[in-house]
Amino acid sequence: MLAVIGTTVFAGITFLNSGTVQSADNYSLYNVHSIENEDYSYEGVFGSRGEWKVWSLPYLYKNVDNNTRSVPPSGMRSSVPLGGFASGGIELRADGRIGDWGTSLNNGPESHFARKVEDNNWMMGISLNSKPVLVRTHPPSGVDRSDAVSKMTYRGSFPVSQLLLEDSRVDGVTLNAYSHFEMNSPENSALPAVNFEYSFPGAVVSDTKAVFMNVPESLFRLSGVVSVRMEDSTVIMSGGVNNTAGEFAVTVLVDGAPSSSQPTWVQSDSVASNWNEFKTLGGELPNQKSGNGQVGIAVTVPSGQNVTFIFGYYFPTRYWDGVDIGQYYSTLWGSAKEVVKYSATNIASGKTAAAITAWNRLCTDNSLPDWLKDALTQTGGSLGKTSMFLKDGRFRQFESHSCAQMEPPHIHFYRALLYTHVFPTLEQQTLDMYATVMGPDGDVQESYGCSCGGCGKFDLDVPNGGPRGDDTSLFLIDNYMNYKWHGKS
């Protein structure tokens, strides 16, 4: 078991996996035999791929030498999902990349199970004692490789991803990226925000430090020019039109409270240009626009043990065959600014820390073997990756990343036990839907929208595909389980 890591935000989170990446490492995609297409990429480059069923797909490997390769460290191929539950999100990888961008999710239902934005220009960095270091072992093209951190160790325990930085310029600095996950409250868990908290060792708590983030324009899904403005110490990035319109917002906390230091920003065509401005200006940015492609954000604080960038997103529309099914979180918050302010309140009050710790302890404070504890902890993230939480309150889930069938009972039952105990209201929704649209013969159908080949017409909650041999029997068993645990059926 790895050590329990504590911060001012968390009383103690147990991590049961780790992976270490060094700047000298070399990684490549290699095709392997498979029949599942999960749209995999590395540094924004996709390997060869075909339809949803193919015999060869690219997977990431570490190159040991010219003739051999090995499975990459934990956190490189995939990592803990971060962001709002069933509201899209991101993954912070072991080398500091952001993968599986799914914050917009407004291009139709298929965008939620296998269509992601990949952009290698996301980047974070810090500066201690005027020594800037990228929180990336392998920086984007055009960025000086000598600025990269030498080594990082990744640890993941949903909904927290942790990077331990090892470099003479920033030794002892820890990055905890996390989102709000609260058992029995899918509504609060839908908060579309990721918190990036830097914890600094005691020796530099009183030193001036600066934090940098670069947000690439492509995250707006071909939305065109992004506008940047400052409101109430919050940097707001807007872009898109009609169904692609949305916002990102960033605000800063120091030791869990709003920072007295105002963030600065720059908008240019180059991530390297933004990073160089940060280095040249000593941890600040000029608050000006010289291009459209990249938005850099920075803050300099005189002292503090923890500096947190709260990254919120808000894309309220979501279309399926011309029908706006929307995002549930748009009924709770009205803008990306409201999202980050709400997240800041949860952090300051200790609500987020308490919710995350409760989930972690439920999964780890027991006599199960460590491998099973780790698997249980990560299941919370797997639920949100393939699901939709719609504007009208409906919660629906695809079969998998590679099959868009909606709520097939033979798949739902594998997930039902967790839903019954963590989000029982969502579990009840699915059973109610099965019962409401059941045919006169009493059979439960295989799917309720889309097919494994994709989604076309608007057919959400419409039975199709015919009953499988186990669908109706599983519906009955699922009802009995809910009756025994909650007195409902």
CSV table of C-alpha atoms in Angstrom, one decimal:
chain,number,residue,atom,x,y,z
A,1,MET,CA,0.0,0.0,0.0
A,2,LEU,CA,1.3,3.5,-0.8
A,3,ALA,CA,1.4,6.1,1.8
A,4,VAL,CA,-1.6,8.2,2.7
A,5,ILE,CA,-1.0,11.7,1.3
A,6,GLY,CA,-2.5,14.6,3.2
A,7,THR,CA,-3.0,18.2,2.2
A,8,THR,CA,-5.0,21.1,3.7
A,9,VAL,CA,-7.9,20.1,1.4
A,10,PHE,CA,-7.9,16.3,2.2
A,11,ALA,CA,-7.7,14.7,5.6
A,12,GLY,CA,-6.0,11.8,3.9
A,13,ILE,CA,-6.5,9.9,0.7
A,14,THR,CA,-5.2,6.4,0.2
A,15,PHE,CA,-3.6,5.8,-3.2
A,16,LEU,CA,-3.1,2.2,-4.3
A,17,ASN,CA,-1.4,2.6,-7.7
A,18,SER,CA,1.5,4.6,-9.0
A,19,GLY,CA,3.6,5.2,-12.1
A,20,THR,CA,6.8,7.2,-12.6
A,21,VAL,CA,7.6,9.1,-15.8
A,22,GLN,CA,10.9,10.8,-16.7
A,23,SER,CA,11.7,13.4,-19.3
A,24,ALA,CA,14.2,11.0,-20.9
A,25,ASP,CA,11.5,8.4,-21.5
A,26,ASN,CA,10.3,7.7,-25.0
A,27,TYR,CA,6.7,6.6,-25.9
A,28,SER,CA,5.0,5.5,-29.1
A,29,LEU,CA,1.7,4.1,-30.3
A,30,TYR,CA,1.7,0.5,-31.5
A,31,ASN,CA,-1.1,-1.4,-33.1
A,32,VAL,CA,-2.4,-4.4,-31.2
A,33,HIS,CA,-5.2,-6.9,-31.9
A,34,SER,CA,-8.5,-5.7,-30.6
A,35,ILE,CA,-12.2,-5.4,-31.4
A,36,GLU,CA,-13.0,-2.4,-29.3
A,37,ASN,CA,-12.5,1.2,-30.6
A,38,GLU,CA,-11.9,3.7,-27.8
A,39,ASP,CA,-10.4,6.5,-30.1
A,40,TYR,CA,-7.0,6.4,-28.4
A,41,SER,CA,-4.3,9.0,-29.0
A,42,TYR,CA,-1.0,10.3,-27.7
A,43,GLU,CA,0.1,13.9,-27.7
A,44,GLY,CA,-2.8,14.8,-29.9
A,45,VAL,CA,-1.9,12.3,-32.6
A,46,PHE,CA,-4.4,9.5,-33.3
A,47,GLY,CA,-3.2,6.1,-34.6
A,48,SER,CA,-4.9,4.2,-37.4
A,49,ARG,CA,-8.5,3.3,-36.6
A,50,GLY,CA,-11.6,2.2,-38.4
A,51,GLU,CA,-15.2,1.4,-37.5
A,52,TRP,CA,-16.3,0.4,-34.0
A,53,LYS,CA,-15.2,-3.2,-34.6
A,54,VAL,CA,-11.6,-3.5,-35.9
A,55,TRP,CA,-8.9,-6.0,-35.5
A,56,SER,CA,-6.0,-3.7,-34.8
A,57,LEU,CA,-5.9,-0.5,-32.7
A,58,PRO,CA,-3.1,1.7,-31.4
A,59,TYR,CA,-2.0,1.5,-27.8
A,60,LEU,CA,0.7,3.4,-26.0
A,61,TYR,CA,4.0,1.7,-25.1
A,62,LYS,CA,7.3,2.8,-23.6
A,63,ASN,CA,10.2,2.3,-25.9
A,64,VAL,CA,12.9,0.4,-24.0
A,65,ASP,CA,15.4,0.3,-26.9
A,66,ASN,CA,15.2,-0.1,-30.7
A,67,ASN,CA,13.8,-3.6,-30.5
A,68,THR,CA,11.7,-3.8,-27.3
A,69,ARG,CA,8.9,-2.0,-25.6
A,70,SER,CA,7.1,-2.3,-22.3
A,71,VAL,CA,3.7,-1.4,-20.9
A,72,PRO,CA,3.9,2.3,-19.9
A,73,PRO,CA,3.7,3.5,-16.3
A,74,SER,CA,0.3,3.7,-14.6
A,75,GLY,CA,-1.4,7.0,-15.6
A,76,MET,CA,-0.1,7.2,-19.1
A,77,ARG,CA,-2.6,5.2,-21.2
A,78,SER,CA,-5.5,6.4,-19.0
A,79,SER,CA,-6.0,8.1,-15.6
A,80,VAL,CA,-8.7,9.1,-13.2
A,81,PRO,CA,-11.6,11.0,-14.9
A,82,LEU,CA,-12.0,14.5,-13.6
A,83,GLY,CA,-14.9,16.9,-13.9
A,84,GLY,CA,-18.6,16.8,-13.4
A,85,PHE,CA,-20.3,13.4,-13.0
A,86,ALA,CA,-21.9,12.6,-16.4
A,87,SER,CA,-21.1,16.2,-17.4
A,88,GLY,CA,-17.9,15.7,-19.4
A,89,GLY,CA,-14.4,16.2,-18.2
A,90,ILE,CA,-10.7,15.5,-18.6
A,91,GLU,CA,-7.9,13.2,-17.5
A,92,LEU,CA,-4.6,14.4,-16.1
A,93,ARG,CA,-2.0,11.9,-17.3
A,94,ALA,CA,1.2,10.8,-15.6
A,95,ASP,CA,3.4,13.0,-17.8
A,96,GLY,CA,1.3,16.1,-17.2
A,97,ARG,CA,-0.8,15.9,-20.4
A,98,ILE,CA,-4.5,16.3,-20.4
A,99,GLY,CA,-6.3,13.5,-22.3
A,100,ASP,CA,-9.8,12.5,-23.1
A,101,TRP,CA,-11.1,16.1,-23.4
A,102,GLY,CA,-14.9,15.9,-23.2
A,103,THR,CA,-15.9,19.2,-21.7
A,104,SER,CA,-18.2,20.4,-24.5
A,105,LEU,CA,-20.2,17.3,-25.4
A,106,ASN,CA,-22.5,19.3,-27.6
A,107,ASN,CA,-22.1,17.6,-31.0
A,108,GLY,CA,-24.6,14.9,-30.5
A,109,PRO,CA,-24.9,11.8,-28.4
A,110,GLU,CA,-22.0,10.1,-30.0
A,111,SER,CA,-19.6,12.8,-28.7
A,112,HIS,CA,-20.0,11.2,-25.2
A,113,PHE,CA,-18.8,7.7,-25.8
A,114,ALA,CA,-16.0,7.9,-28.4
A,115,ARG,CA,-15.5,11.4,-29.8
A,116,LYS,CA,-13.0,13.5,-27.9
A,117,VAL,CA,-11.0,16.6,-28.5
A,118,GLU,CA,-7.3,15.9,-28.3
A,119,ASP,CA,-4.9,18.9,-28.1
A,120,ASN,CA,-1.3,18.6,-26.9
A,121,ASN,CA,-1.1,22.3,-26.1
A,122,TRP,CA,-2.7,22.1,-22.7
A,123,MET,CA,0.1,22.9,-20.2
A,124,MET,CA,0.7,24.0,-16.6
A,125,GLY,CA,3.8,25.3,-15.0
A,126,ILE,CA,5.1,26.8,-11.8
A,127,SER,CA,8.0,29.2,-10.8
A,128,LEU,CA,9.8,29.1,-7.5
A,129,ASN,CA,12.5,31.7,-6.8
A,130,SER,CA,12.4,32.8,-10.4
A,131,LYS,CA,13.0,29.2,-11.7
A,132,PRO,CA,10.1,28.3,-14.1
A,133,VAL,CA,9.4,24.6,-14.6
A,134,LEU,CA,6.7,23.0,-16.8
A,135,VAL,CA,4.5,20.4,-15.1
A,136,ARG,CA,5.1,18.2,-18.2
A,137,THR,CA,7.9,15.7,-18.8
A,138,HIS,CA,7.4,16.0,-22.5
A,139,PRO,CA,6.4,19.6,-23.5
A,140,PRO,CA,4.4,20.6,-26.6
A,141,SER,CA,6.2,21.4,-29.9
A,142,GLY,CA,8.1,24.7,-29.8
A,143,VAL,CA,8.5,24.8,-26.0
A,144,ASP,CA,12.1,24.5,-24.6
A,145,ARG,CA,12.6,20.9,-23.4
A,146,SER,CA,15.0,22.1,-20.7
A,147,ASP,CA,12.0,23.8,-19.0
A,148,ALA,CA,10.3,20.3,-18.5
A,149,VAL,CA,10.2,18.7,-15.1
A,150,SER,CA,12.7,15.9,-14.8
A,151,LYS,CA,10.5,13.3,-13.2
A,152,MET,CA,7.0,12.9,-11.9
A,153,THR,CA,5.2,10.1,-10.0
A,154,TYR,CA,1.5,9.7,-10.7
A,155,ARG,CA,-1.1,8.4,-8.2
A,156,GLY,CA,-4.7,8.0,-8.9
A,157,SER,CA,-7.7,7.5,-6.6
A,158,PHE,CA,-11.0,8.7,-8.0
A,159,PRO,CA,-11.7,11.6,-8.0
A,160,VAL,CA,-8.2,12.6,-7.4
A,161,SER,CA,-5.1,12.5,-9.6
A,162,GLN,CA,-1.8,13.3,-8.0
A,163,LEU,CA,1.6,14.3,-9.5
A,164,LEU,CA,4.7,14.3,-7.2
A,165,LEU,CA,7.3,16.5,-8.9
A,166,GLU,CA,11.0,15.6,-8.7
A,167,ASP,CA,13.3,18.2,-10.0
A,168,SER,CA,16.0,20.3,-8.2
A,169,ARG,CA,14.0,23.4,-9.1
A,170,VAL,CA,10.7,22.3,-7.6
A,171,ASP,CA,11.5,19.3,-5.4
A,172,GLY,CA,8.7,18.4,-3.0
A,173,VAL,CA,5.9,20.2,-4.9
A,174,THR,CA,2.7,18.1,-5.3
A,175,LEU,CA,-0.1,18.7,-7.7
A,176,ASN,CA,-3.5,17.3,-6.7
A,177,ALA,CA,-6.2,17.6,-9.4
A,178,TYR,CA,-9.7,16.7,-8.2
A,179,SER,CA,-13.4,17.2,-8.7
A,180,HIS,CA,-16.5,17.1,-6.4
A,181,PHE,CA,-17.9,13.6,-6.0
A,182,GLU,CA,-20.6,13.3,-3.4
A,183,MET,CA,-22.4,10.0,-2.6
A,184,ASN,CA,-26.2,10.3,-2.7
A,185,SER,CA,-26.0,13.6,-4.5
A,186,PRO,CA,-25.6,13.2,-8.3
A,187,GLU,CA,-26.7,16.9,-8.5
A,188,ASN,CA,-23.7,18.2,-6.6
A,189,SER,CA,-21.4,15.7,-8.3
A,190,ALA,CA,-22.4,17.1,-11.7
A,191,LEU,CA,-20.5,20.3,-11.0
A,192,PRO,CA,-18.4,20.9,-14.2
A,193,ALA,CA,-15.1,21.9,-12.6
A,194,VAL,CA,-11.6,20.5,-12.0
A,195,ASN,CA,-9.5,21.9,-9.2
A,196,PHE,CA,-5.7,22.0,-9.6
A,197,GLU,CA,-4.1,22.4,-6.2
A,198,TYR,CA,-0.3,22.9,-5.8
A,199,SER,CA,1.1,22.0,-2.4
A,200,PHE,CA,4.5,23.5,-1.6
A,201,PRO,CA,7.0,22.1,1.0
A,202,GLY,CA,7.5,24.0,4.2
A,203,ALA,CA,10.8,25.5,3.2
A,204,VAL,CA,9.2,27.6,0.4
A,205,VAL,CA,5.8,28.4,2.0
A,206,SER,CA,6.9,32.0,2.6
A,207,ASP,CA,8.6,32.4,-0.9
A,208,THR,CA,7.0,34.1,-3.8
A,209,LYS,CA,5.6,31.6,-6.3
A,210,ALA,CA,3.8,31.7,-9.6
A,211,VAL,CA,1.5,29.3,-11.4
A,212,PHE,CA,0.7,29.1,-15.1
A,213,MET,CA,-2.0,27.4,-17.2
A,214,ASN,CA,-2.4,27.3,-21.0
A,215,VAL,CA,-5.9,26.6,-22.5
A,216,PRO,CA,-6.0,25.7,-26.2
A,217,GLU,CA,-8.7,27.2,-28.4
A,218,SER,CA,-9.6,23.8,-29.9
A,219,LEU,CA,-11.4,22.9,-26.8
A,220,PHE,CA,-14.3,25.0,-28.1
A,221,ARG,CA,-14.7,22.4,-30.9
A,222,LEU,CA,-14.0,24.5,-34.0
A,223,SER,CA,-15.8,27.5,-32.5
A,224,GLY,CA,-13.6,30.2,-34.0
A,225,VAL,CA,-12.1,33.2,-32.1
A,226,VAL,CA,-12.1,32.9,-28.3
A,227,SER,CA,-12.7,36.1,-26.3
A,228,VAL,CA,-11.1,36.6,-22.9
A,229,ARG,CA,-12.2,38.9,-20.1
A,230,MET,CA,-11.7,39.4,-16.4
A,231,GLU,CA,-14.6,39.5,-13.9
A,232,ASP,CA,-14.3,39.5,-10.1
A,233,SER,CA,-10.8,38.0,-10.2
A,234,THR,CA,-11.9,35.3,-12.6
A,235,VAL,CA,-10.6,34.8,-16.2
A,236,ILE,CA,-13.5,33.9,-18.5
A,237,MET,CA,-13.0,32.5,-22.0
A,238,SER,CA,-16.0,32.5,-24.3
A,239,GLY,CA,-16.4,31.0,-27.8
A,240,GLY,CA,-18.6,29.2,-30.2
A,241,VAL,CA,-22.0,29.9,-31.7
A,242,ASN,CA,-25.4,28.2,-31.3
A,243,ASN,CA,-25.0,24.6,-30.2
A,244,THR,CA,-21.2,25.0,-29.8
A,245,ALA,CA,-21.3,28.1,-27.6
A,246,GLY,CA,-19.7,27.8,-24.2
A,247,GLU,CA,-17.3,29.1,-21.6
A,248,PHE,CA,-14.3,28.2,-19.5
A,249,ALA,CA,-13.4,30.1,-16.4
A,250,VAL,CA,-10.4,30.1,-14.0
A,251,THR,CA,-10.2,31.5,-10.5
A,252,VAL,CA,-7.5,31.2,-7.9
A,253,LEU,CA,-7.4,30.2,-4.2
A,254,VAL,CA,-4.5,30.5,-1.8
A,255,ASP,CA,-4.6,28.2,1.2
A,256,GLY,CA,-8.3,27.5,0.4
A,257,ALA,CA,-9.4,31.2,0.3
A,258,PRO,CA,-9.9,33.6,-2.6
A,259,SER,CA,-6.5,35.0,-3.7
A,260,SER,CA,-5.7,38.7,-3.1
A,261,SER,CA,-3.5,38.5,-6.1
A,262,GLN,CA,-5.2,39.2,-9.4
A,263,PRO,CA,-4.7,36.6,-12.2
A,264,THR,CA,-3.2,37.8,-15.5
A,265,TRP,CA,-3.7,36.5,-19.0
A,266,VAL,CA,-2.5,36.6,-22.6
A,267,GLN,CA,-4.0,35.4,-25.8
A,268,SER,CA,-1.7,34.4,-28.7
A,269,ASP,CA,-1.3,31.9,-31.5
A,270,SER,CA,1.4,29.9,-29.7
A,271,VAL,CA,1.7,28.0,-26.4
A,272,ALA,CA,5.4,28.6,-26.5
A,273,SER,CA,4.9,32.4,-26.8
A,274,ASN,CA,2.6,32.3,-23.7
A,275,TRP,CA,5.0,30.3,-21.7
A,276,ASN,CA,7.9,32.6,-22.7
A,277,GLU,CA,5.9,35.7,-21.6
A,278,PHE,CA,5.4,34.0,-18.2
A,279,LYS,CA,9.1,33.4,-17.9
A,280,THR,CA,10.1,36.9,-19.1
A,281,LEU,CA,7.7,38.8,-17.0
A,282,GLY,CA,8.6,36.9,-13.8
A,283,GLY,CA,5.4,34.9,-13.4
A,284,GLU,CA,2.9,37.3,-14.8
A,285,LEU,CA,1.2,37.9,-18.2
A,286,PRO,CA,0.5,41.2,-20.1
A,287,ASN,CA,-3.4,41.1,-20.2
A,288,GLN,CA,-3.4,41.5,-23.9
A,289,LYS,CA,-4.3,39.7,-27.2
A,290,SER,CA,-1.9,39.1,-30.0
A,291,GLY,CA,-3.5,36.1,-31.6
A,292,ASN,CA,-6.4,33.6,-31.3
A,293,GLY,CA,-5.2,30.1,-30.7
A,294,GLN,CA,-3.9,29.9,-27.1
A,295,VAL,CA,-5.0,31.5,-23.8
A,296,GLY,CA,-2.4,31.7,-21.0
A,297,ILE,CA,-3.4,32.4,-17.4
A,298,ALA,CA,-1.0,33.1,-14.5
A,299,VAL,CA,-1.0,34.3,-10.9
A,300,THR,CA,1.9,35.3,-8.6
A,301,VAL,CA,1.4,35.0,-4.8
A,302,PRO,CA,3.7,36.3,-2.1
A,303,SER,CA,3.3,33.3,0.2
A,304,GLY,CA,1.2,30.2,0.8
A,305,GLN,CA,1.3,26.5,1.2
A,306,ASN,CA,-1.4,25.8,-1.4
A,307,VAL,CA,-2.3,27.5,-4.6
A,308,THR,CA,-5.4,26.2,-6.5
A,309,PHE,CA,-6.5,27.0,-10.0
A,310,ILE,CA,-10.3,26.2,-10.3
A,311,PHE,CA,-11.0,25.3,-13.9
A,312,GLY,CA,-14.7,25.4,-14.7
A,313,TYR,CA,-16.6,24.8,-18.0
A,314,TYR,CA,-20.1,25.5,-19.2
A,315,PHE,CA,-21.6,24.2,-22.4
A,316,PRO,CA,-25.3,24.1,-21.7
A,317,THR,CA,-26.6,22.9,-25.1
A,318,ARG,CA,-26.4,19.4,-26.4
A,319,TYR,CA,-28.0,18.3,-29.6
A,320,TRP,CA,-29.3,14.9,-30.8
A,321,ASP,CA,-30.7,14.9,-34.3
A,322,GLY,CA,-31.7,18.6,-34.0
A,323,VAL,CA,-33.2,18.2,-30.5
A,324,ASP,CA,-31.5,20.1,-27.6
A,325,ILE,CA,-31.4,17.6,-24.8
A,326,GLY,CA,-29.2,19.9,-22.8
A,327,GLN,CA,-27.0,19.5,-19.8
A,328,TYR,CA,-28.4,19.0,-16.3
A,329,TYR,CA,-25.8,21.2,-14.7
A,330,SER,CA,-27.3,24.2,-16.7
A,331,THR,CA,-30.3,24.0,-14.4
A,332,LEU,CA,-28.1,24.5,-11.3
A,333,TRP,CA,-25.5,27.0,-12.5
A,334,GLY,CA,-25.9,29.8,-15.1
A,335,SER,CA,-22.3,30.3,-16.2
A,336,ALA,CA,-18.7,29.1,-15.9
A,337,LYS,CA,-18.1,31.9,-13.4
A,338,GLU,CA,-20.9,30.6,-11.2
A,339,VAL,CA,-19.4,27.1,-11.5
A,340,VAL,CA,-15.9,28.1,-10.2
A,341,LYS,CA,-17.4,30.3,-7.4
A,342,TYR,CA,-19.5,27.4,-6.2
A,343,SER,CA,-16.5,25.1,-6.3
A,344,ALA,CA,-14.5,27.7,-4.3
A,345,THR,CA,-17.3,27.7,-1.7
A,346,ASN,CA,-17.2,23.9,-1.5
A,347,ILE,CA,-13.5,23.9,-1.0
A,348,ALA,CA,-13.5,26.6,1.6
A,349,SER,CA,-16.3,25.0,3.6
A,350,GLY,CA,-14.6,21.6,3.6
A,351,LYS,CA,-17.5,20.0,1.8
A,352,THR,CA,-15.5,18.7,-1.2
A,353,ALA,CA,-12.8,17.3,1.0
A,354,ALA,CA,-15.4,15.5,3.2
A,355,ALA,CA,-17.2,14.1,0.2
A,356,ILE,CA,-14.1,12.8,-1.4
A,357,THR,CA,-12.7,11.4,1.8
A,358,ALA,CA,-16.0,9.5,2.6
A,359,TRP,CA,-15.9,7.8,-0.8
A,360,ASN,CA,-12.2,6.9,-0.5
A,361,ARG,CA,-12.6,5.5,3.0
A,362,LEU,CA,-15.7,3.5,2.0
A,363,CYS,CA,-13.5,1.7,-0.6
A,364,THR,CA,-10.2,1.4,1.3
A,365,ASP,CA,-11.0,1.1,5.0
A,366,ASN,CA,-11.7,-2.6,4.9
A,367,SER,CA,-10.0,-6.0,4.8
A,368,LEU,CA,-10.2,-6.5,1.1
A,369,PRO,CA,-7.0,-7.0,-0.9
A,370,ASP,CA,-5.4,-3.8,-2.2
A,371,TRP,CA,-6.0,-4.6,-5.8
A,372,LEU,CA,-9.7,-4.9,-5.2
A,373,LYS,CA,-9.8,-1.7,-3.0
A,374,ASP,CA,-8.2,0.1,-5.9
A,375,ALA,CA,-10.6,-1.3,-8.4
A,376,LEU,CA,-13.6,-0.3,-6.2
A,377,THR,CA,-12.3,3.2,-5.8
A,378,GLN,CA,-12.0,3.8,-9.5
A,379,THR,CA,-15.6,2.6,-10.3
A,380,GLY,CA,-17.1,5.9,-9.5
A,381,GLY,CA,-15.2,7.5,-12.5
A,382,SER,CA,-16.2,4.7,-14.9
A,383,LEU,CA,-19.9,5.4,-14.4
A,384,GLY,CA,-19.7,9.0,-15.5
A,385,LYS,CA,-17.5,8.4,-18.6
A,386,THR,CA,-20.3,6.8,-20.6
A,387,SER,CA,-23.4,8.5,-19.3
A,388,MET,CA,-25.6,11.6,-19.9
A,389,PHE,CA,-27.3,13.8,-17.4
A,390,LEU,CA,-29.9,15.7,-19.4
A,391,LYS,CA,-31.5,19.1,-18.9
A,392,ASP,CA,-34.9,17.6,-18.0
A,393,GLY,CA,-33.3,15.5,-15.2
A,394,ARG,CA,-33.1,12.2,-17.1
A,395,PHE,CA,-29.9,10.2,-16.5
A,396,ARG,CA,-29.0,7.7,-19.3
A,397,GLN,CA,-25.9,5.6,-20.0
A,398,PHE,CA,-24.4,4.0,-23.1
A,399,GLU,CA,-23.3,0.4,-23.1
A,400,SER,CA,-19.6,1.3,-23.4
A,401,HIS,CA,-17.1,3.5,-25.1
A,402,SER,CA,-17.3,1.4,-28.2
A,403,CYS,CA,-21.1,0.7,-28.3
A,404,ALA,CA,-23.7,3.4,-28.2
A,405,GLN,CA,-26.7,1.2,-27.3
A,406,MET,CA,-28.6,3.1,-24.6
A,407,GLU,CA,-29.3,1.4,-21.3
A,408,PRO,CA,-29.2,-2.2,-22.3
A,409,PRO,CA,-30.5,-4.2,-19.3
A,410,HIS,CA,-27.9,-6.9,-19.7
A,411,ILE,CA,-25.2,-4.2,-19.2
A,412,HIS,CA,-27.0,-2.0,-16.8
A,413,PHE,CA,-27.3,-4.8,-14.2
A,414,TYR,CA,-23.5,-5.0,-13.8
A,415,ARG,CA,-23.6,-1.3,-12.8
A,416,ALA,CA,-26.8,-1.5,-10.8
A,417,LEU,CA,-25.3,-2.6,-7.5
A,418,LEU,CA,-23.1,0.5,-7.3
A,419,TYR,CA,-25.9,2.8,-8.3
A,420,THR,CA,-28.2,1.3,-5.8
A,421,HIS,CA,-25.9,2.3,-2.9
A,422,VAL,CA,-24.2,5.5,-4.3
A,423,PHE,CA,-26.8,7.1,-6.5
A,424,PRO,CA,-30.1,5.2,-5.8
A,425,THR,CA,-32.3,7.9,-7.4
A,426,LEU,CA,-30.4,7.3,-10.7
A,427,GLU,CA,-30.8,3.6,-10.5
A,428,GLN,CA,-34.5,4.0,-9.9
A,429,GLN,CA,-34.8,6.2,-13.0
A,430,THR,CA,-33.6,3.4,-15.3
A,431,LEU,CA,-36.0,0.9,-13.9
A,432,ASP,CA,-38.9,3.4,-14.2
A,433,MET,CA,-38.0,3.9,-17.8
A,434,TYR,CA,-37.9,0.1,-18.6
A,435,ALA,CA,-41.3,-0.3,-16.9
A,436,THR,CA,-42.9,2.8,-18.6
A,437,VAL,CA,-42.1,1.8,-22.2
A,438,MET,CA,-42.6,-2.0,-21.7
A,439,GLY,CA,-44.6,-3.6,-24.4
A,440,PRO,CA,-47.9,-5.5,-23.9
A,441,ASP,CA,-46.0,-8.8,-23.9
A,442,GLY,CA,-44.0,-7.8,-20.7
A,443,ASP,CA,-40.6,-8.1,-22.4
A,444,VAL,CA,-37.8,-5.6,-21.8
A,445,GLN,CA,-35.9,-4.6,-24.9
A,446,GLU,CA,-32.2,-4.7,-25.6
A,447,SER,CA,-31.7,-0.9,-26.2
A,448,TYR,CA,-33.5,2.4,-25.7
A,449,GLY,CA,-31.7,4.6,-28.3
A,450,CYS,CA,-28.8,4.3,-30.7
A,451,SER,CA,-27.1,1.2,-31.8
A,452,CYS,CA,-23.6,-0.2,-31.6
A,453,GLY,CA,-22.9,1.4,-34.9
A,454,GLY,CA,-23.7,4.9,-33.6
A,455,CYS,CA,-26.6,7.3,-33.2
A,456,GLY,CA,-28.9,8.7,-35.9
A,457,LYS,CA,-32.5,9.7,-35.4
A,458,PHE,CA,-33.7,11.0,-32.1
A,459,ASP,CA,-34.9,7.8,-30.4
A,460,LEU,CA,-34.0,8.3,-26.8
A,461,ASP,CA,-36.1,6.0,-24.5
A,462,VAL,CA,-37.6,4.3,-27.6
A,463,PRO,CA,-37.3,0.5,-27.3
A,464,ASN,CA,-35.5,-1.1,-30.2
A,465,GLY,CA,-33.4,-4.2,-30.8
A,466,GLY,CA,-35.8,-6.8,-29.4
A,467,PRO,CA,-35.4,-8.6,-26.1
A,468,ARG,CA,-32.4,-10.6,-25.3
A,469,GLY,CA,-32.6,-13.8,-23.3
A,470,ASP,CA,-31.5,-12.2,-20.1
A,471,ASP,CA,-33.0,-8.7,-20.3
A,472,THR,CA,-36.4,-9.3,-18.8
A,473,SER,CA,-35.1,-11.6,-16.1
A,474,LEU,CA,-32.5,-9.1,-15.1
A,475,PHE,CA,-35.2,-6.4,-14.9
A,476,LEU,CA,-37.0,-8.5,-12.4
A,477,ILE,CA,-33.9,-9.2,-10.4
A,478,ASP,CA,-32.9,-5.5,-10.4
A,479,ASN,CA,-36.4,-4.6,-9.1
A,480,TYR,CA,-36.1,-7.2,-6.3
A,481,MET,CA,-32.7,-5.8,-5.3
A,482,ASN,CA,-34.1,-2.3,-5.1
A,483,TYR,CA,-37.0,-3.6,-3.0
A,484,LYS,CA,-34.7,-5.4,-0.6
A,485,TRP,CA,-32.4,-2.4,-0.1
A,486,HIS,CA,-34.7,0.5,-0.4
A,487,GLY,CA,-38.3,-0.8,-0.2
A,488,LYS,CA,-38.9,0.3,-3.8
A,489,SER,CA,-39.6,-1.5,-7.0
